XYZ file of N, CA, C and O in Angstrom:
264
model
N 4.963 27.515 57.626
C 5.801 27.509 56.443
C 6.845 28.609 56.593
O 6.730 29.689 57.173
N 7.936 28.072 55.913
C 9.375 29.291 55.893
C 8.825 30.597 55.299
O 7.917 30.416 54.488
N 9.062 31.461 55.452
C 8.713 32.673 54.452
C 10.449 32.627 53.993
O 11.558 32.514 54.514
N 9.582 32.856 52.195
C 10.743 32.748 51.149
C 10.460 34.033 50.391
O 9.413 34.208 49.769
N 11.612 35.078 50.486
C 11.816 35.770 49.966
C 11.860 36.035 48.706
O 12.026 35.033 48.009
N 11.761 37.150 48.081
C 12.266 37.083 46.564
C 13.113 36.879 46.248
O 13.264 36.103 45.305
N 14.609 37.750 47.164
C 15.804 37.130 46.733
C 15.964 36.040 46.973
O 16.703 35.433 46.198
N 15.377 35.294 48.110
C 15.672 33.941 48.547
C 14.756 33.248 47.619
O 15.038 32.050 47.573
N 13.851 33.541 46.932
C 13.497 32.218 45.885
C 14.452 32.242 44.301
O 14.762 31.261 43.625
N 14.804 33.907 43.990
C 15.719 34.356 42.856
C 16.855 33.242 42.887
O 17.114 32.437 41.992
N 17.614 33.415 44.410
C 18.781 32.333 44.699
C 19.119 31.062 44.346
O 20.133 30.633 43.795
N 17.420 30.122 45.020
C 17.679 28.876 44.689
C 17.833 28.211 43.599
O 17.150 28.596 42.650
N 18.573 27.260 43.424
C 18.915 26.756 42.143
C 17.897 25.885 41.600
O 17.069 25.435 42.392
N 17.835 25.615 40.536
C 16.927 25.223 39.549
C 15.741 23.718 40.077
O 14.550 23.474 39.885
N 17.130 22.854 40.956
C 16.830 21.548 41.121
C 16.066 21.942 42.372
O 15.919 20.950 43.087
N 15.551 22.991 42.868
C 15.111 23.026 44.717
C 13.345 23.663 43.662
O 12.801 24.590 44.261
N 12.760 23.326 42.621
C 11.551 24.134 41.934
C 11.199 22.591 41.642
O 12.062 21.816 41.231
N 9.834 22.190 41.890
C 8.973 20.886 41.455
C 8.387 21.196 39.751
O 8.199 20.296 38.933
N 8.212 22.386 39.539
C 6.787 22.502 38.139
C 8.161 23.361 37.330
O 9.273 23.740 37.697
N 7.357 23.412 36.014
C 7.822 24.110 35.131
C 8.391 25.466 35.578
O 8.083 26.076 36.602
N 9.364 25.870 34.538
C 9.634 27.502 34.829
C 9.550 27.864 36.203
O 8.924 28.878 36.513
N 10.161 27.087 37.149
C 10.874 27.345 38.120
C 9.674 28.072 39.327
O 9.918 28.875 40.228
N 8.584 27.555 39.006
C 7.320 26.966 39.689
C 7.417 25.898 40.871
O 8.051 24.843 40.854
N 6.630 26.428 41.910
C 6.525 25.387 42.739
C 7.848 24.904 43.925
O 8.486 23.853 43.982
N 7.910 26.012 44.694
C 9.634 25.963 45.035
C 9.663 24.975 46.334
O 9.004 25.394 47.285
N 10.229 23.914 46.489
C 10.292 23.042 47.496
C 11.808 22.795 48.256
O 12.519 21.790 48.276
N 11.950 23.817 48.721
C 13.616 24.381 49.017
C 13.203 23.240 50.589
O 14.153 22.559 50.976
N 12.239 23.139 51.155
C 12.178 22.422 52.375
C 10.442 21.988 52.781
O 9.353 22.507 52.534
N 10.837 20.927 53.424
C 9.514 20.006 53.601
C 8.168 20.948 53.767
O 7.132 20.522 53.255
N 8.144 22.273 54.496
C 6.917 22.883 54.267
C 6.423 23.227 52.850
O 5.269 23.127 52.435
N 8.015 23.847 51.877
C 7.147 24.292 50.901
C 7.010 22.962 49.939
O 6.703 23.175 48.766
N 7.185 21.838 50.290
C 6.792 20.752 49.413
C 5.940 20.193 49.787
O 5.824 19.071 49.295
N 4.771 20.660 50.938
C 3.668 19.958 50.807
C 2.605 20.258 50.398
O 1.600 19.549 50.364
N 2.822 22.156 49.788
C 2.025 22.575 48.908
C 1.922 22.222 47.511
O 0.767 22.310 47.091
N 2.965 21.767 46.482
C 2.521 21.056 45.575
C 2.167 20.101 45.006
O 2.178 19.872 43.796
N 1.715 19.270 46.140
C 0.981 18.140 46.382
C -0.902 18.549 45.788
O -1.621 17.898 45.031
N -1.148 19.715 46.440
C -2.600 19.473 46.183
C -2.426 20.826 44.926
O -3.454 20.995 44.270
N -1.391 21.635 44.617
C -1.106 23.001 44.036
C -1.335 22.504 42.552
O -2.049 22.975 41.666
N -0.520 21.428 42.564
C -0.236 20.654 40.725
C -1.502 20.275 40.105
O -1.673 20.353 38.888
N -2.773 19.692 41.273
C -3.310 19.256 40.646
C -4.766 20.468 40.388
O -5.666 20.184 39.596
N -4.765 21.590 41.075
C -5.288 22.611 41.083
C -4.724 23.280 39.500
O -5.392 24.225 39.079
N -4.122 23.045 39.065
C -3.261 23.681 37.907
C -3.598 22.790 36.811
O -3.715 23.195 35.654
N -3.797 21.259 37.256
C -3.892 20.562 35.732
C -5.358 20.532 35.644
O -5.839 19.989 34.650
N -6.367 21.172 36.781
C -7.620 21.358 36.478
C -7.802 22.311 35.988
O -8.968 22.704 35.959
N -6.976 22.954 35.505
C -7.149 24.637 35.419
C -6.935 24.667 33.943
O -7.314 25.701 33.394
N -6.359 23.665 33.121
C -5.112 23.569 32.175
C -4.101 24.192 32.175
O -3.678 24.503 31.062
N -3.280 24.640 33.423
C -2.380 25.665 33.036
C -0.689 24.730 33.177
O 0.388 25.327 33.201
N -0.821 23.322 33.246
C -0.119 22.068 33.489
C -0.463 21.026 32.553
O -1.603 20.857 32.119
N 0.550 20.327 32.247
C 0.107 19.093 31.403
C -0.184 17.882 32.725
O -0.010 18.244 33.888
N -0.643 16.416 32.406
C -1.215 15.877 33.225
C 0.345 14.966 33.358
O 0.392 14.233 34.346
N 1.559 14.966 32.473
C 2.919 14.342 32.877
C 3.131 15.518 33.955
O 3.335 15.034 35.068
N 3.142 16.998 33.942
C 4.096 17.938 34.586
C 3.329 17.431 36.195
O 3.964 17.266 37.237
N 1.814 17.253 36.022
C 1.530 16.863 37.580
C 2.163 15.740 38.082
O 2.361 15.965 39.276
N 2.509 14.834 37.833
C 2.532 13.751 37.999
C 4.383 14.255 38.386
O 4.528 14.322 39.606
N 4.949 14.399 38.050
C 6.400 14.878 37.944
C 6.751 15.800 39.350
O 7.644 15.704 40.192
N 5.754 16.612 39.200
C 5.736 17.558 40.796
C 5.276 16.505 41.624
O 5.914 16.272 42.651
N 4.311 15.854 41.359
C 3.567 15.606 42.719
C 5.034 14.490 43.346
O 5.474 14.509 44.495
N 5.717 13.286 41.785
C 7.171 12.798 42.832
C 8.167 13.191 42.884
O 9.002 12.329 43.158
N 8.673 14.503 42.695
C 9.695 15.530 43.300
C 9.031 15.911 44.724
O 9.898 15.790 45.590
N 7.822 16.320 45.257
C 7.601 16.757 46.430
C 7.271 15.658 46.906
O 7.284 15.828 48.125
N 6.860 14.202 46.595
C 6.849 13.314 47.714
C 8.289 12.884 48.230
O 8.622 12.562 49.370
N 9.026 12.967 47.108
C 10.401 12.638 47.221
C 11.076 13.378 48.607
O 11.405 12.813 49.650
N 11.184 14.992 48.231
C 11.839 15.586 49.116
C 11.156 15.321 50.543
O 11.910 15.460 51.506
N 9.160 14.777 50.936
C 8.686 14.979 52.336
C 9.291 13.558 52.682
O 8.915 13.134 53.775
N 10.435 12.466 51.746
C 10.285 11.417 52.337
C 9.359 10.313 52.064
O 9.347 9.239 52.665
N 8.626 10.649 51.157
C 7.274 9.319 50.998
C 7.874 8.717 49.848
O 7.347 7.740 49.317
């Protein structure tokens, strides 16, 4: 995986984040194949609604291409 900086995650713009509040940063195919299994670790957790998983999980299939 890329290592993403602070300034380099501060930078990216809004549309390159899968989850809420700018959660879940999928700037490129490595970091979007972590919120694949990340979202649903979160809506077990309740700290996600079960639309926001569902929303990440097709923003990051989107960007790997599936």
């Amino acid at each position: 995986m890329a290592k993403l900086t602070t300034k380099g995650r501060a930078d990216l713009p809004k549309k390159e984040f899968a989850g809420p509040g700018r959660t879940f940063p999928i700037e490129d195919k490595s970091h979007a194949r972590a919120p694949l299994s990340g979202a649903s670790h979160s809506f077990d957790a309740g700290h996600i609604t079960l639309g926001e998983e569902k929303r990440i999980d097709a923003q990051a299939r989107r960007k790997l291409g599936k």
